[in-house]
Every structure is written in C-alpha cells, then in structure tokens.
Amino acid sequence: MKQFLLLFLLMMVLTNQTQAQERKRVREYGIKIGVLPTGQLNAITDVPGVQVGQVTLNKGKDIRTGVTAILPHTGNLFQEKVPAAVFVGNGFGKLAGTTQVQELGNLESPIILTNTLSVAAGMNGVITHTLQQPGNEKVQSVNAVVGETNDGGLNDIRSRHVTEKHVLEAIQKARGGAVEEGNVGAGTGTICFGFKGGIGTSSRKLPASLGGYTVGVLVQTNFGGVLQVAGAPVGEELEKFSFRQQILEKADGSCMIIVATDAPVDARNLERMAQRAMLGLGKTGGIASNGSGDYVIAFSANPGLRIPHEAKEKTQTVTLLHNDELSPLFMATIEATEEAILNSLFKAETTVGRDGNKVEALPLNKTLDILKKHHVIRP
C-alpha cells in the first residue's frame, strides 16, 4: 500500500511538472497579435546588441522576487550613452533616474527592474557596476535607472531580500538570445489582471520597404483591469476582473515597459514611441488605475547614435528618421507591447507566497475555449 501511495505521489509530481512545462507563449497556441511579423526570437533581444539578465529569488514560503537587467549594448554604457526617453502613463511609482533621462535625452546605465523596496539596491548595483568598468576610473557620478512594481502580495517585500549582489549578478548574466518569461526575475512575485503576472517580451520586424527596423519590448506586469486577448473578453467571461459586482477586487499595481529599437530615432521620437506602448497596454484591458505606476522607457540601440561621454568635437552629426517615417514604429511598439503582456500571463505559473497567499495562473484551457468561441483561434 505504501509503495502504491509513493508511486501515486511521484506520478502527481511529474504530472504537475509536465503541466508547468506545457505553458507556452501566445503564438504557440495559434493566437496572432497584430499584423506585423515578429523578429526571429520574438523578444527584445531581437534588437541587435540588446541583452537581458535575470536573477530569481524563490526561496522558502515567502521570498518571491528578483531582478531583471536590460543592457542596450555590450560596451561601456557610461562612455557610450544611447538616446532614450521616459513616458509616464500613471505616476504612482518609484522610477529612479527619470529626470536626467528626460533632461539630456540619453541613458548611461543598464535598466534595472525589481520590487518597490529594492530600488535602492538596484541603484547601488548599477553604481558599483559602472565604477568597476575599465575606463570609468575617474567617474564620480552616474545616473542609475531603476524601475519597480510592488510584489508584496506574494513576497516578503519589507525584508528587502534583493541585494546589490543580486543586481550585479543580473547584469553579469545579461546575454542576447531567448528571454525567459513568467515567474522569473523581477516578475517572480507579480500579479496581473488578478492572475499570476511576470516578465514578458515580444518584437516586431518591419519589412524592408518600411526600413527593416526592429522594435523589441520587455514588460514586468503587475496591474489590473479587464483582460482582453486579441479583443476577446477573457477577463469578463472568466469572471475575474477589477470591480466585478462592486466587490472592488484590487486593480492597483504597476507595469514597467521597456521599448528598444535599432531605428535611428532621437529622444524626442523615442518619447513618441513610448507613448504608444501605453496603447498596447490598453489593448490588453489595462486601465492605468490610480495606484498603478505605469512607466515606459524607450531607447535606440542604433550604433550611429551613440553619445560619447567625452566628445572630441563640439558638434555631432547623426542620421535620423523623418517624423513621417515613425508610424510603422508606432504600430510595432503597440503590437509588441500587447503581445509581451500576454506572454507574461501565458507563461506565468500558479504561485503560493507570503502568508500562504496563492495566485492562480491564467487558466489556459478555459482561456483557449473562450478564444475559440470568439474566433481568435480556430476550434
């Protein structure tokens, strides 16, 4: 009898592991978002030079947090800055480093995403990383850009488990290639539309006739609203959405959105692209609620636009796209943001965390049935 019970438990464990492994990205279920083609990996790393590194802290009963680092290029970012912009969809958040980016229109550090009370650790990690890089021996100031969402529902956020060491590790792990999604890095403890949120990414590759540029997006999802998938009312039909029956299910949270491109666009037009990312969030049903910190950081990784820390000449000559050429990039940003958010939900897994709080993953079978019903995917 004991042997039978042990065999049964083992089968249950293996079944659960298999189910977890079966969670796929949106497109793998036949769900097509938008009309533009994706990049090769359908990830922010499709933009040449862009790298992502993540550290996941999933320990004991109440540590569910982490760090996600995004690097615009593989060189010394402080010495070779990139054009950048910030757009605030709703400002209930703690995004460090914004004023200098807005004032100067450039980015000189990795972008760090983590939880709300670990922004200081994120800044310390970026500062240490920058000061340690060869060529930065005389640097006495660096603008560390660190974004956050509050994962206190699942994570023991007050104990501040993320340290400078974890931030440095995420930066050191940064690589090109496929990006892990769901319950990883800064998305380990996040909640989105009442389901388990996380890290998600997507990209769009413009055809040669429109310049052949790539736009990549990475998101950290932790916000509320009424979930829609390709226009289908998934949240409504699952009866899981903010303010349902006036019960006031919590809608607050945050969303960090990182937009990267290799298109030759300056800070002004990067801000315009960043604005469009909020339209992508809206297409998923996000409402940018009062207590939500919804921020977009956009940068161009185009090598021809790099800004030297110590310029030898008083002027800089660059080639930029005309305003009239921006509309395809706007569409790419909207589509990639929408799909990145959905990928974060489709890949995330049910999580139990602080005080035994449990957040269910988006129920894929029910969701797919709804999408078939609304002809988003074929039955």
CSV table of C-alpha atoms in Angstrom, one decimal, residues 5-132:
chain,number,residue,atom,x,y,z
A,5,LEU,CA,1.0,5.7,-2.4
A,6,LEU,CA,4.6,6.7,-3.1
A,7,LEU,CA,4.1,5.8,-6.8
A,8,PHE,CA,0.9,7.9,-6.9
A,9,LEU,CA,2.6,10.9,-5.3
A,10,LEU,CA,5.5,10.6,-7.7
A,11,MET,CA,3.1,10.5,-10.7
A,12,MET,CA,1.4,13.6,-9.4
A,13,VAL,CA,4.6,15.5,-9.0
A,14,LEU,CA,5.7,14.5,-12.5
A,15,THR,CA,2.3,15.5,-13.9
A,16,ASN,CA,2.5,18.9,-12.2
A,17,GLN,CA,6.0,19.4,-13.6
A,18,THR,CA,4.8,18.5,-17.1
A,19,GLN,CA,1.8,20.8,-16.9
A,20,ALA,CA,4.1,23.6,-15.8
A,21,GLN,CA,6.4,22.9,-18.8
A,22,GLU,CA,3.4,22.9,-21.1
A,23,ARG,CA,2.7,26.6,-20.6
A,24,LYS,CA,3.6,28.2,-23.9
A,25,ARG,CA,3.8,31.6,-25.4
A,26,VAL,CA,0.8,33.2,-27.1
A,27,ARG,CA,1.7,32.4,-30.7
A,28,GLU,CA,2.3,28.8,-29.9
A,29,TYR,CA,-1.4,28.5,-29.3
A,30,GLY,CA,-2.2,30.0,-32.7
A,31,ILE,CA,-3.0,33.4,-31.3
A,32,LYS,CA,-1.8,36.2,-33.6
A,33,ILE,CA,-1.4,39.6,-32.2
A,34,GLY,CA,-1.4,42.4,-34.8
A,35,VAL,CA,-0.3,42.3,-38.4
A,36,LEU,CA,3.5,42.9,-38.4
A,37,PRO,CA,5.9,40.0,-38.4
A,38,THR,CA,7.9,39.3,-35.3
A,39,GLY,CA,11.7,39.2,-35.0
A,40,GLN,CA,13.5,35.8,-35.1
A,41,LEU,CA,13.1,35.3,-31.3
A,42,ASN,CA,10.0,37.4,-30.8
A,43,ALA,CA,11.9,39.1,-28.0
A,44,ILE,CA,13.5,42.4,-27.1
A,45,THR,CA,16.9,40.7,-27.8
A,46,ASP,CA,16.0,40.7,-31.5
A,47,VAL,CA,17.2,44.3,-31.4
A,48,PRO,CA,21.0,43.9,-32.2
A,49,GLY,CA,23.2,44.4,-29.2
A,50,VAL,CA,20.4,44.3,-26.5
A,51,GLN,CA,21.0,41.9,-23.7
A,52,VAL,CA,18.8,40.7,-20.8
A,53,GLY,CA,19.9,39.1,-17.5
A,54,GLN,CA,17.7,37.8,-14.6
A,55,VAL,CA,18.1,36.7,-11.0
A,56,THR,CA,15.1,34.9,-9.5
A,57,LEU,CA,14.7,34.7,-5.7
A,58,ASN,CA,12.1,31.9,-5.0
A,59,LYS,CA,13.0,30.7,-1.5
A,60,GLY,CA,11.1,29.3,1.4
A,61,LYS,CA,7.5,30.3,2.0
A,62,ASP,CA,7.7,34.0,1.4
A,63,ILE,CA,10.5,35.1,-0.8
A,64,ARG,CA,9.1,35.6,-4.3
A,65,THR,CA,11.0,38.4,-6.0
A,66,GLY,CA,14.1,39.1,-8.2
A,67,VAL,CA,15.9,41.4,-10.6
A,68,THR,CA,15.8,41.8,-14.4
A,69,ALA,CA,18.5,43.8,-16.1
A,70,ILE,CA,18.3,45.2,-19.7
A,71,LEU,CA,21.5,46.4,-21.4
A,72,PRO,CA,21.2,48.5,-24.6
A,73,HIS,CA,24.6,47.4,-25.9
A,74,THR,CA,27.6,45.2,-25.0
A,75,GLY,CA,30.1,48.1,-24.5
A,76,ASN,CA,30.7,50.6,-21.8
A,77,LEU,CA,27.3,52.4,-21.5
A,78,PHE,CA,28.6,55.3,-19.4
A,79,GLN,CA,31.2,56.1,-22.1
A,80,GLU,CA,28.9,55.4,-25.0
A,81,LYS,CA,25.4,56.5,-24.0
A,82,VAL,CA,22.3,55.9,-26.1
A,83,PRO,CA,19.3,58.1,-26.9
A,84,ALA,CA,16.5,57.5,-24.5
A,85,ALA,CA,13.1,58.8,-23.3
A,86,VAL,CA,10.6,58.1,-20.5
A,87,PHE,CA,6.9,58.3,-20.7
A,88,VAL,CA,4.7,58.3,-17.6
A,89,GLY,CA,1.3,56.6,-18.1
A,90,ASN,CA,0.4,56.9,-14.4
A,91,GLY,CA,3.0,58.1,-11.9
A,92,PHE,CA,2.2,56.1,-8.8
A,93,GLY,CA,5.6,54.5,-8.7
A,94,LYS,CA,9.3,54.9,-7.9
A,95,LEU,CA,11.3,55.1,-11.2
A,96,ALA,CA,14.8,56.3,-10.3
A,97,GLY,CA,16.8,58.3,-12.8
A,98,THR,CA,14.0,59.8,-14.8
A,99,THR,CA,14.8,63.5,-14.6
A,100,GLN,CA,18.2,63.2,-16.2
A,101,VAL,CA,17.0,60.9,-19.0
A,102,GLN,CA,14.2,63.5,-19.7
A,103,GLU,CA,16.6,66.4,-19.5
A,104,LEU,CA,19.5,65.1,-21.5
A,105,GLY,CA,17.7,62.5,-23.7
A,106,ASN,CA,20.2,59.7,-23.0
A,107,LEU,CA,20.7,56.6,-21.0
A,108,GLU,CA,24.1,55.8,-19.4
A,109,SER,CA,23.4,52.7,-17.4
A,110,PRO,CA,21.7,49.3,-17.5
A,111,ILE,CA,18.0,49.4,-16.8
A,112,ILE,CA,17.2,47.5,-13.7
A,113,LEU,CA,13.7,46.2,-12.8
A,114,THR,CA,12.9,44.9,-9.3
A,115,ASN,CA,10.4,45.3,-6.4
A,116,THR,CA,9.4,48.6,-4.9
A,117,LEU,CA,11.6,48.5,-1.7
A,118,SER,CA,14.6,47.3,-3.6
A,119,VAL,CA,15.1,50.3,-5.8
A,120,ALA,CA,18.0,51.5,-3.6
A,121,ALA,CA,19.7,48.1,-4.0
A,122,GLY,CA,19.2,48.4,-7.8
A,123,MET,CA,20.9,51.8,-7.8
A,124,ASN,CA,23.8,50.6,-5.7
A,125,GLY,CA,24.3,47.7,-8.1
A,126,VAL,CA,24.3,49.9,-11.1
A,127,ILE,CA,26.7,52.4,-9.4
A,128,THR,CA,29.1,49.6,-8.5
A,129,HIS,CA,28.9,48.1,-11.9
A,130,THR,CA,29.7,51.4,-13.6
A,131,LEU,CA,32.5,52.4,-11.3
A,132,GLN,CA,34.2,49.0,-11.8
